[in-house]
DNA sequence: GATGAATGAGTGTTCATTCAT
DNA sequence: CATGAATGAACACTCATTCAT
């Protein structure tokens, strides 16, 4: 049987997809969205403003993110990535204490930390009502908790801390403290800048680390 | 300074204002607003829904609160009042430890705590962009910090805690931790219920209390 | 017991409703909508155009008609009213034949009949997919059928027609013929004007009326 | 004149066009469009949905039909073809009466007749505003009228009917009745199923056929 | 004081269509 | 030819707020 000349695979017809261009556009849009959300917040940023800021047409934005909420979802994953990097920074330090201090400085010394906190507030608020965002934030939280808990277990094995609190609980509490501090940065609570060092100490003492 | 628009000076002619009736209406509207915000959040609650929930006409609402944001302002002051009562509860306990545990149970055992946290998130988000709300939240924060710091100083005088952290800083950190936990309640972080007890312990150890 | 002075009935507080003004506005909007739909059709008429044509703001339109479809619903009822008047005209004629001829002339001689038919087509198309409109059109149809069937029964009693077709079926068929003719007016079928007289004859013969 | 854009003249250089492949694609797209229009109507069917249903890219669709309206045009001609076949069926019957009854059963017994009528309504509505569609529908109407008129003339010659109505007028009225019945199927008029038989009788009596 | 009526300025999202590969 | 990418122009509907009674 002579096989009829098959077309060169039907999925190869037409214009091929360029994954790099797609990724670049995605990033471009996401950066625009982030700038808008930082500046005006989630609800105050219209899709028109976002796409203008990103240098894209509104309709094009919708081809990459079918919903305004999907922008938030993507930002959550973005931020998770950089947050995990911060934890990796802590892990690379010789002691937990030094690691925490380094991370603390990296975070709170950042001039844009108040902005980031505002964005985090927007995300959390959205997460508190929109199921899709809830799920994304929960998943991110889970990974953060796991990463920090691993750190604490290592420190415990090293005899660095004497935590009678379970590692995962401690991790969640550290994250809580960080978020709470972020809230205070977000509304410029009086004297909030002084808290960054105090918070590291607070955490270490709570973990039973030897301080002096 | 913030909430209900002051009625015209009573020395004027015309129908004399009835301050009690005015206060009652204010309460009525505020309660409706709170229910709406709890249920749907700040941005998703229209003034129409709020006034319907309160059993008032929209125009009437505007005679008591000239702006939607003014509702938030008033709620902030409401909540400050009940939060200060919670601190008074701690103060009445024989030891700081027992006080904190009582407060913790009072807060987290409340079935509606997740809702309250969502509302708090809404308020903080609004505070992060709207100057008037920023001011109100900052003022409330100031009072909360002062009240808790006083508690800590007393506990220190009693030898109950050995805090090397300044009382005001410690107070701010305790509040931060509470807000951060609220965030986790708001998006139903996995295992968040287990954190309520752990958080009290966390705080006490950070303060250098003897846990036994 | 001295009854406390009751307020003058709570429903009487505030600005009283003016039913006439409301009815006038409703008419004003409906007329604007009709003109728009006649000119451009239902889907091509935006709510902005409709309200502009009616001399009302868009938001105001939505206070009277909560949905664009509700405009259609109201138009259906409007048209039902005038259609029933046309049937009443037939009923007032001495014989069915004269009545039908009068009605036929009144309809088809109207210069705007093609426009009306276009509108009718829009309504029917909408009725074919939108449940609310379906229901309205069906209800109107039911009333039209009943009215015409009554006419036919009277004519039968008078010995004017010898219909072996049940009155309601005959009524529905007459309406069908009318709608079908309307379609042809709508797209200006070649020679459609000549059909108006022929259709009356067609109907009368189908009903078994003595013609010559 | 209407449907698929003519391929570039075959005498040109470059890849030679394959008329069969082109015709197949045209069919494929048209079938998808028909299914979409049947299911959701003309305005509610986006070109994206249509091309997805047809299994083609949107851009490809536009290479065969330069406008969404052109799809309607092509469908009109498709339907004309099958309608003429139905008339041929009538012509093959020994008597007009039997032919009409056969056709009537073929039409109304079809379970999808309501859907077809909805589609017809869409087409007529579009024809009432879009010149190109107007022309197509008028041309189709002309052919239908001619075909039916021929039938009636033959029946008249056979002494089967005694129509004092001109054949073309009678033909147009028969088509009108059919369209009007279709409208009623489209919105599921109460009791519409019973009308199919009654309509044949109605027509025959109007044409002066002896019913016995 | 309290209400019904009114509105300008948006809101997120969709669509028919074109262009580049 | 066939496809993916891009877009301008709309669209139905909403909202916080003001005005008149």
JSON list of C-alpha atoms in Angstrom, two decimals, chain C residues 41-206:
[
{"chain": "C", "resi": 41, "resn": "UNK", "atom": "CA", "xyz": [-32.38, 47.55, 14.73]},
{"chain": "C", "resi": 42, "resn": "UNK", "atom": "CA", "xyz": [-32.10, 46.15, 18.22]},
{"chain": "C", "resi": 43, "resn": "UNK", "atom": "CA", "xyz": [-28.52, 44.93, 18.26]},
{"chain": "C", "resi": 44, "resn": "UNK", "atom": "CA", "xyz": [-27.15, 47.92, 16.40]},
{"chain": "C", "resi": 45, "resn": "UNK", "atom": "CA", "xyz": [-28.75, 50.36, 18.85]},
{"chain": "C", "resi": 46, "resn": "UNK", "atom": "CA", "xyz": [-26.51, 50.96, 21.82]},
{"chain": "C", "resi": 47, "resn": "UNK", "atom": "CA", "xyz": [-27.95, 52.02, 25.13]},
{"chain": "C", "resi": 48, "resn": "UNK", "atom": "CA", "xyz": [-25.99, 55.22, 24.70]},
{"chain": "C", "resi": 49, "resn": "UNK", "atom": "CA", "xyz": [-27.72, 55.97, 21.41]},
{"chain": "C", "resi": 50, "resn": "UNK", "atom": "CA", "xyz": [-31.10, 55.09, 22.80]},
{"chain": "C", "resi": 51, "resn": "UNK", "atom": "CA", "xyz": [-30.77, 57.37, 25.78]},
{"chain": "C", "resi": 52, "resn": "UNK", "atom": "CA", "xyz": [-29.39, 60.16, 23.65]},
{"chain": "C", "resi": 53, "resn": "UNK", "atom": "CA", "xyz": [-32.34, 59.80, 21.28]},
{"chain": "C", "resi": 54, "resn": "UNK", "atom": "CA", "xyz": [-34.69, 59.85, 24.24]},
{"chain": "C", "resi": 55, "resn": "UNK", "atom": "CA", "xyz": [-32.96, 62.85, 25.74]},
{"chain": "C", "resi": 56, "resn": "UNK", "atom": "CA", "xyz": [-32.04, 61.04, 28.94]},
{"chain": "C", "resi": 57, "resn": "UNK", "atom": "CA", "xyz": [-28.81, 59.98, 30.54]},
{"chain": "C", "resi": 58, "resn": "UNK", "atom": "CA", "xyz": [-27.82, 56.36, 30.25]},
{"chain": "C", "resi": 59, "resn": "UNK", "atom": "CA", "xyz": [-27.95, 55.89, 33.98]},
{"chain": "C", "resi": 60, "resn": "UNK", "atom": "CA", "xyz": [-31.43, 57.34, 34.09]},
{"chain": "C", "resi": 61, "resn": "UNK", "atom": "CA", "xyz": [-32.60, 54.94, 31.43]},
{"chain": "C", "resi": 62, "resn": "UNK", "atom": "CA", "xyz": [-31.41, 52.09, 33.59]},
{"chain": "C", "resi": 63, "resn": "UNK", "atom": "CA", "xyz": [-33.53, 53.34, 36.46]},
{"chain": "C", "resi": 64, "resn": "UNK", "atom": "CA", "xyz": [-36.61, 52.81, 34.34]},
{"chain": "C", "resi": 65, "resn": "UNK", "atom": "CA", "xyz": [-35.56, 49.74, 32.38]},
{"chain": "C", "resi": 66, "resn": "UNK", "atom": "CA", "xyz": [-33.06, 47.58, 34.20]},
{"chain": "C", "resi": 67, "resn": "UNK", "atom": "CA", "xyz": [-32.03, 45.83, 31.01]},
{"chain": "C", "resi": 68, "resn": "UNK", "atom": "CA", "xyz": [-31.90, 46.55, 27.33]},
{"chain": "C", "resi": 69, "resn": "UNK", "atom": "CA", "xyz": [-34.20, 43.59, 26.83]},
{"chain": "C", "resi": 70, "resn": "UNK", "atom": "CA", "xyz": [-36.77, 45.20, 29.07]},
{"chain": "C", "resi": 71, "resn": "UNK", "atom": "CA", "xyz": [-37.17, 47.89, 26.44]},
{"chain": "C", "resi": 72, "resn": "UNK", "atom": "CA", "xyz": [-38.18, 45.21, 24.01]},
{"chain": "C", "resi": 73, "resn": "UNK", "atom": "CA", "xyz": [-40.60, 43.76, 26.51]},
{"chain": "C", "resi": 74, "resn": "UNK", "atom": "CA", "xyz": [-42.28, 47.12, 26.95]},
{"chain": "C", "resi": 75, "resn": "UNK", "atom": "CA", "xyz": [-42.45, 47.67, 23.21]},
{"chain": "C", "resi": 76, "resn": "UNK", "atom": "CA", "xyz": [-44.10, 44.29, 22.79]},
{"chain": "C", "resi": 77, "resn": "UNK", "atom": "CA", "xyz": [-46.82, 45.34, 25.17]},
{"chain": "C", "resi": 78, "resn": "UNK", "atom": "CA", "xyz": [-47.17, 48.69, 23.49]},
{"chain": "C", "resi": 79, "resn": "UNK", "atom": "CA", "xyz": [-47.62, 47.06, 20.14]},
{"chain": "C", "resi": 80, "resn": "UNK", "atom": "CA", "xyz": [-50.02, 44.51, 21.50]},
{"chain": "C", "resi": 81, "resn": "UNK", "atom": "CA", "xyz": [-52.23, 47.37, 22.60]},
{"chain": "C", "resi": 82, "resn": "UNK", "atom": "CA", "xyz": [-52.34, 48.98, 19.16]},
{"chain": "C", "resi": 83, "resn": "UNK", "atom": "CA", "xyz": [-52.78, 45.62, 17.47]},
{"chain": "C", "resi": 84, "resn": "UNK", "atom": "CA", "xyz": [-55.77, 44.86, 19.65]},
{"chain": "C", "resi": 85, "resn": "UNK", "atom": "CA", "xyz": [-57.19, 48.23, 18.66]},
{"chain": "C", "resi": 86, "resn": "UNK", "atom": "CA", "xyz": [-56.86, 47.22, 15.05]},
{"chain": "C", "resi": 87, "resn": "UNK", "atom": "CA", "xyz": [-58.85, 44.10, 15.78]},
{"chain": "C", "resi": 88, "resn": "UNK", "atom": "CA", "xyz": [-61.46, 46.18, 17.54]},
{"chain": "C", "resi": 89, "resn": "UNK", "atom": "CA", "xyz": [-61.70, 48.15, 14.31]},
{"chain": "C", "resi": 90, "resn": "UNK", "atom": "CA", "xyz": [-62.49, 44.96, 12.47]},
{"chain": "C", "resi": 91, "resn": "UNK", "atom": "CA", "xyz": [-65.10, 44.06, 15.06]},
{"chain": "C", "resi": 92, "resn": "UNK", "atom": "CA", "xyz": [-66.87, 47.39, 14.58]},
{"chain": "C", "resi": 93, "resn": "UNK", "atom": "CA", "xyz": [-67.30, 46.82, 10.84]},
{"chain": "C", "resi": 94, "resn": "UNK", "atom": "CA", "xyz": [-70.71, 45.47, 9.70]},
{"chain": "C", "resi": 95, "resn": "UNK", "atom": "CA", "xyz": [-69.22, 42.36, 8.10]},
{"chain": "C", "resi": 96, "resn": "UNK", "atom": "CA", "xyz": [-66.01, 40.45, 8.59]},
{"chain": "C", "resi": 97, "resn": "UNK", "atom": "CA", "xyz": [-65.12, 41.09, 5.01]},
{"chain": "C", "resi": 98, "resn": "UNK", "atom": "CA", "xyz": [-65.39, 44.83, 5.30]},
{"chain": "C", "resi": 99, "resn": "UNK", "atom": "CA", "xyz": [-63.60, 44.74, 8.59]},
{"chain": "C", "resi": 100, "resn": "UNK", "atom": "CA", "xyz": [-60.70, 42.79, 7.20]},
{"chain": "C", "resi": 101, "resn": "UNK", "atom": "CA", "xyz": [-60.44, 45.08, 4.23]},
{"chain": "C", "resi": 102, "resn": "UNK", "atom": "CA", "xyz": [-60.45, 48.13, 6.45]},
{"chain": "C", "resi": 103, "resn": "UNK", "atom": "CA", "xyz": [-57.78, 46.66, 8.69]},
{"chain": "C", "resi": 104, "resn": "UNK", "atom": "CA", "xyz": [-55.74, 45.60, 5.72]},
{"chain": "C", "resi": 105, "resn": "UNK", "atom": "CA", "xyz": [-55.82, 49.09, 4.30]},
{"chain": "C", "resi": 106, "resn": "UNK", "atom": "CA", "xyz": [-55.01, 50.63, 7.62]},
{"chain": "C", "resi": 107, "resn": "UNK", "atom": "CA", "xyz": [-51.99, 48.39, 7.95]},
{"chain": "C", "resi": 108, "resn": "UNK", "atom": "CA", "xyz": [-50.49, 48.23, 4.55]},
{"chain": "C", "resi": 109, "resn": "UNK", "atom": "CA", "xyz": [-51.34, 51.76, 3.49]},
{"chain": "C", "resi": 110, "resn": "UNK", "atom": "CA", "xyz": [-49.30, 53.03, 6.39]},
{"chain": "C", "resi": 111, "resn": "UNK", "atom": "CA", "xyz": [-46.12, 54.38, 4.90]},
{"chain": "C", "resi": 112, "resn": "UNK", "atom": "CA", "xyz": [-44.18, 53.16, 7.91]},
{"chain": "C", "resi": 113, "resn": "UNK", "atom": "CA", "xyz": [-45.36, 49.60, 7.64]},
{"chain": "C", "resi": 114, "resn": "UNK", "atom": "CA", "xyz": [-42.00, 48.39, 6.36]},
{"chain": "C", "resi": 115, "resn": "UNK", "atom": "CA", "xyz": [-40.36, 50.01, 9.37]},
{"chain": "C", "resi": 116, "resn": "UNK", "atom": "CA", "xyz": [-42.84, 48.45, 11.72]},
{"chain": "C", "resi": 117, "resn": "UNK", "atom": "CA", "xyz": [-42.22, 45.09, 10.13]},
{"chain": "C", "resi": 118, "resn": "UNK", "atom": "CA", "xyz": [-38.50, 45.49, 10.59]},
{"chain": "C", "resi": 119, "resn": "UNK", "atom": "CA", "xyz": [-39.11, 46.22, 14.24]},
{"chain": "C", "resi": 120, "resn": "UNK", "atom": "CA", "xyz": [-41.37, 43.21, 14.49]},
{"chain": "C", "resi": 121, "resn": "UNK", "atom": "CA", "xyz": [-38.61, 41.09, 13.00]},
{"chain": "C", "resi": 122, "resn": "UNK", "atom": "CA", "xyz": [-36.16, 42.38, 15.57]},
{"chain": "C", "resi": 123, "resn": "UNK", "atom": "CA", "xyz": [-38.59, 41.55, 18.32]},
{"chain": "C", "resi": 124, "resn": "UNK", "atom": "CA", "xyz": [-39.27, 38.07, 16.99]},
{"chain": "C", "resi": 125, "resn": "UNK", "atom": "CA", "xyz": [-35.58, 37.35, 16.58]},
{"chain": "C", "resi": 126, "resn": "UNK", "atom": "CA", "xyz": [-34.95, 38.45, 20.13]},
{"chain": "C", "resi": 127, "resn": "UNK", "atom": "CA", "xyz": [-37.94, 36.39, 21.25]},
{"chain": "C", "resi": 128, "resn": "UNK", "atom": "CA", "xyz": [-36.44, 33.34, 19.61]},
{"chain": "C", "resi": 129, "resn": "UNK", "atom": "CA", "xyz": [-33.45, 33.33, 21.96]},
{"chain": "C", "resi": 130, "resn": "UNK", "atom": "CA", "xyz": [-34.21, 35.43, 25.05]},
{"chain": "C", "resi": 131, "resn": "UNK", "atom": "CA", "xyz": [-36.57, 33.70, 27.47]},
{"chain": "C", "resi": 132, "resn": "UNK", "atom": "CA", "xyz": [-38.11, 36.86, 28.88]},
{"chain": "C", "resi": 133, "resn": "UNK", "atom": "CA", "xyz": [-38.94, 38.15, 25.42]},
{"chain": "C", "resi": 134, "resn": "UNK", "atom": "CA", "xyz": [-40.20, 34.72, 24.40]},
{"chain": "C", "resi": 135, "resn": "UNK", "atom": "CA", "xyz": [-42.68, 34.81, 27.24]},
{"chain": "C", "resi": 136, "resn": "UNK", "atom": "CA", "xyz": [-43.86, 38.31, 26.41]},
{"chain": "C", "resi": 137, "resn": "UNK", "atom": "CA", "xyz": [-44.34, 37.53, 22.75]},
{"chain": "C", "resi": 138, "resn": "UNK", "atom": "CA", "xyz": [-46.15, 34.32, 23.54]},
{"chain": "C", "resi": 139, "resn": "UNK", "atom": "CA", "xyz": [-48.50, 36.11, 25.91]},
{"chain": "C", "resi": 140, "resn": "UNK", "atom": "CA", "xyz": [-49.21, 38.75, 23.29]},
{"chain": "C", "resi": 141, "resn": "UNK", "atom": "CA", "xyz": [-49.78, 36.09, 20.66]},
{"chain": "C", "resi": 142, "resn": "UNK", "atom": "CA", "xyz": [-52.24, 34.35, 22.94]},
{"chain": "C", "resi": 143, "resn": "UNK", "atom": "CA", "xyz": [-54.29, 37.51, 23.32]},
{"chain": "C", "resi": 144, "resn": "UNK", "atom": "CA", "xyz": [-54.26, 38.25, 19.62]},
{"chain": "C", "resi": 145, "resn": "UNK", "atom": "CA", "xyz": [-55.39, 34.73, 18.79]},
{"chain": "C", "resi": 146, "resn": "UNK", "atom": "CA", "xyz": [-58.20, 34.94, 21.29]},
{"chain": "C", "resi": 147, "resn": "UNK", "atom": "CA", "xyz": [-59.39, 38.28, 19.94]},
{"chain": "C", "resi": 148, "resn": "UNK", "atom": "CA", "xyz": [-59.40, 37.12, 16.33]},
{"chain": "C", "resi": 149, "resn": "UNK", "atom": "CA", "xyz": [-60.98, 33.79, 17.18]},
{"chain": "C", "resi": 150, "resn": "UNK", "atom": "CA", "xyz": [-63.85, 35.65, 18.83]},
{"chain": "C", "resi": 151, "resn": "UNK", "atom": "CA", "xyz": [-64.30, 37.60, 15.62]},
{"chain": "C", "resi": 152, "resn": "UNK", "atom": "CA", "xyz": [-64.39, 34.46, 13.57]},
{"chain": "C", "resi": 153, "resn": "UNK", "atom": "CA", "xyz": [-66.88, 32.80, 15.84]},
{"chain": "C", "resi": 154, "resn": "UNK", "atom": "CA", "xyz": [-69.21, 35.75, 15.49]},
{"chain": "C", "resi": 155, "resn": "UNK", "atom": "CA", "xyz": [-68.81, 35.68, 11.71]},
{"chain": "C", "resi": 156, "resn": "UNK", "atom": "CA", "xyz": [-69.54, 31.99, 11.73]},
{"chain": "C", "resi": 157, "resn": "UNK", "atom": "CA", "xyz": [-72.67, 32.54, 13.80]},
{"chain": "C", "resi": 158, "resn": "UNK", "atom": "CA", "xyz": [-73.73, 35.17, 11.28]},
{"chain": "C", "resi": 159, "resn": "UNK", "atom": "CA", "xyz": [-73.30, 32.64, 8.50]},
{"chain": "C", "resi": 160, "resn": "UNK", "atom": "CA", "xyz": [-70.68, 34.83, 7.02]},
{"chain": "C", "resi": 161, "resn": "UNK", "atom": "CA", "xyz": [-68.00, 32.18, 6.90]},
{"chain": "C", "resi": 162, "resn": "UNK", "atom": "CA", "xyz": [-68.15, 28.44, 6.69]},
{"chain": "C", "resi": 163, "resn": "UNK", "atom": "CA", "xyz": [-64.92, 27.63, 8.31]},
{"chain": "C", "resi": 164, "resn": "UNK", "atom": "CA", "xyz": [-64.12, 24.01, 8.80]},
{"chain": "C", "resi": 165, "resn": "UNK", "atom": "CA", "xyz": [-60.94, 25.13, 10.47]},
{"chain": "C", "resi": 166, "resn": "UNK", "atom": "CA", "xyz": [-61.17, 25.71, 14.20]},
{"chain": "C", "resi": 167, "resn": "UNK", "atom": "CA", "xyz": [-61.41, 29.43, 15.01]},
{"chain": "C", "resi": 168, "resn": "UNK", "atom": "CA", "xyz": [-58.21, 29.54, 17.03]},
{"chain": "C", "resi": 169, "resn": "UNK", "atom": "CA", "xyz": [-56.25, 27.73, 14.34]},
{"chain": "C", "resi": 170, "resn": "UNK", "atom": "CA", "xyz": [-57.66, 30.05, 11.70]},
{"chain": "C", "resi": 171, "resn": "UNK", "atom": "CA", "xyz": [-56.76, 33.03, 13.84]},
{"chain": "C", "resi": 172, "resn": "UNK", "atom": "CA", "xyz": [-53.20, 31.81, 14.21]},
{"chain": "C", "resi": 173, "resn": "UNK", "atom": "CA", "xyz": [-52.95, 31.27, 10.49]},
{"chain": "C", "resi": 174, "resn": "UNK", "atom": "CA", "xyz": [-54.21, 34.76, 9.76]},
{"chain": "C", "resi": 175, "resn": "UNK", "atom": "CA", "xyz": [-51.59, 36.15, 12.11]},
{"chain": "C", "resi": 176, "resn": "UNK", "atom": "CA", "xyz": [-48.98, 33.99, 10.46]},
{"chain": "C", "resi": 177, "resn": "UNK", "atom": "CA", "xyz": [-49.90, 35.30, 7.07]},
{"chain": "C", "resi": 178, "resn": "UNK", "atom": "CA", "xyz": [-49.67, 38.83, 8.37]},
{"chain": "C", "resi": 179, "resn": "UNK", "atom": "CA", "xyz": [-46.24, 38.25, 9.90]},
{"chain": "C", "resi": 180, "resn": "UNK", "atom": "CA", "xyz": [-45.04, 36.59, 6.72]},
{"chain": "C", "resi": 181, "resn": "UNK", "atom": "CA", "xyz": [-46.21, 39.55, 4.71]},
{"chain": "C", "resi": 182, "resn": "UNK", "atom": "CA", "xyz": [-44.44, 41.80, 7.16]},
{"chain": "C", "resi": 183, "resn": "UNK", "atom": "CA", "xyz": [-41.22, 39.91, 6.51]},
{"chain": "C", "resi": 184, "resn": "UNK", "atom": "CA", "xyz": [-41.62, 40.60, 2.83]},
{"chain": "C", "resi": 185, "resn": "UNK", "atom": "CA", "xyz": [-42.22, 44.28, 3.48]},
{"chain": "C", "resi": 186, "resn": "UNK", "atom": "CA", "xyz": [-39.13, 44.26, 5.66]},
{"chain": "C", "resi": 187, "resn": "UNK", "atom": "CA", "xyz": [-36.83, 43.20, 2.86]},
{"chain": "C", "resi": 188, "resn": "UNK", "atom": "CA", "xyz": [-38.89, 44.92, 0.16]},
{"chain": "C", "resi": 189, "resn": "UNK", "atom": "CA", "xyz": [-39.78, 41.76, -1.68]},
{"chain": "C", "resi": 190, "resn": "UNK", "atom": "CA", "xyz": [-40.49, 42.51, -5.33]},
{"chain": "C", "resi": 191, "resn": "UNK", "atom": "CA", "xyz": [-44.17, 43.28, -5.85]},
{"chain": "C", "resi": 192, "resn": "UNK", "atom": "CA", "xyz": [-45.02, 43.11, -2.18]},
{"chain": "C", "resi": 193, "resn": "UNK", "atom": "CA", "xyz": [-47.34, 46.12, -2.26]},
{"chain": "C", "resi": 194, "resn": "UNK", "atom": "CA", "xyz": [-49.71, 44.30, -4.55]},
{"chain": "C", "resi": 195, "resn": "UNK", "atom": "CA", "xyz": [-50.14, 41.58, -1.98]},
{"chain": "C", "resi": 196, "resn": "UNK", "atom": "CA", "xyz": [-52.14, 43.55, 0.52]},
{"chain": "C", "resi": 197, "resn": "UNK", "atom": "CA", "xyz": [-55.43, 43.20, -1.31]},
{"chain": "C", "resi": 198, "resn": "UNK", "atom": "CA", "xyz": [-54.70, 39.70, -2.46]},
{"chain": "C", "resi": 199, "resn": "UNK", "atom": "CA", "xyz": [-54.08, 38.63, 1.08]},
{"chain": "C", "resi": 200, "resn": "UNK", "atom": "CA", "xyz": [-57.53, 39.69, 2.26]},
{"chain": "C", "resi": 201, "resn": "UNK", "atom": "CA", "xyz": [-59.10, 37.73, -0.54]},
{"chain": "C", "resi": 202, "resn": "UNK", "atom": "CA", "xyz": [-56.85, 34.80, 0.24]},
{"chain": "C", "resi": 203, "resn": "UNK", "atom": "CA", "xyz": [-57.98, 34.79, 3.82]},
{"chain": "C", "resi": 204, "resn": "UNK", "atom": "CA", "xyz": [-61.65, 35.18, 3.02]},
{"chain": "C", "resi": 205, "resn": "UNK", "atom": "CA", "xyz": [-61.61, 32.34, 0.54]},
{"chain": "C", "resi": 206, "resn": "UNK", "atom": "CA", "xyz": [-59.75, 30.14, 2.97]}
]
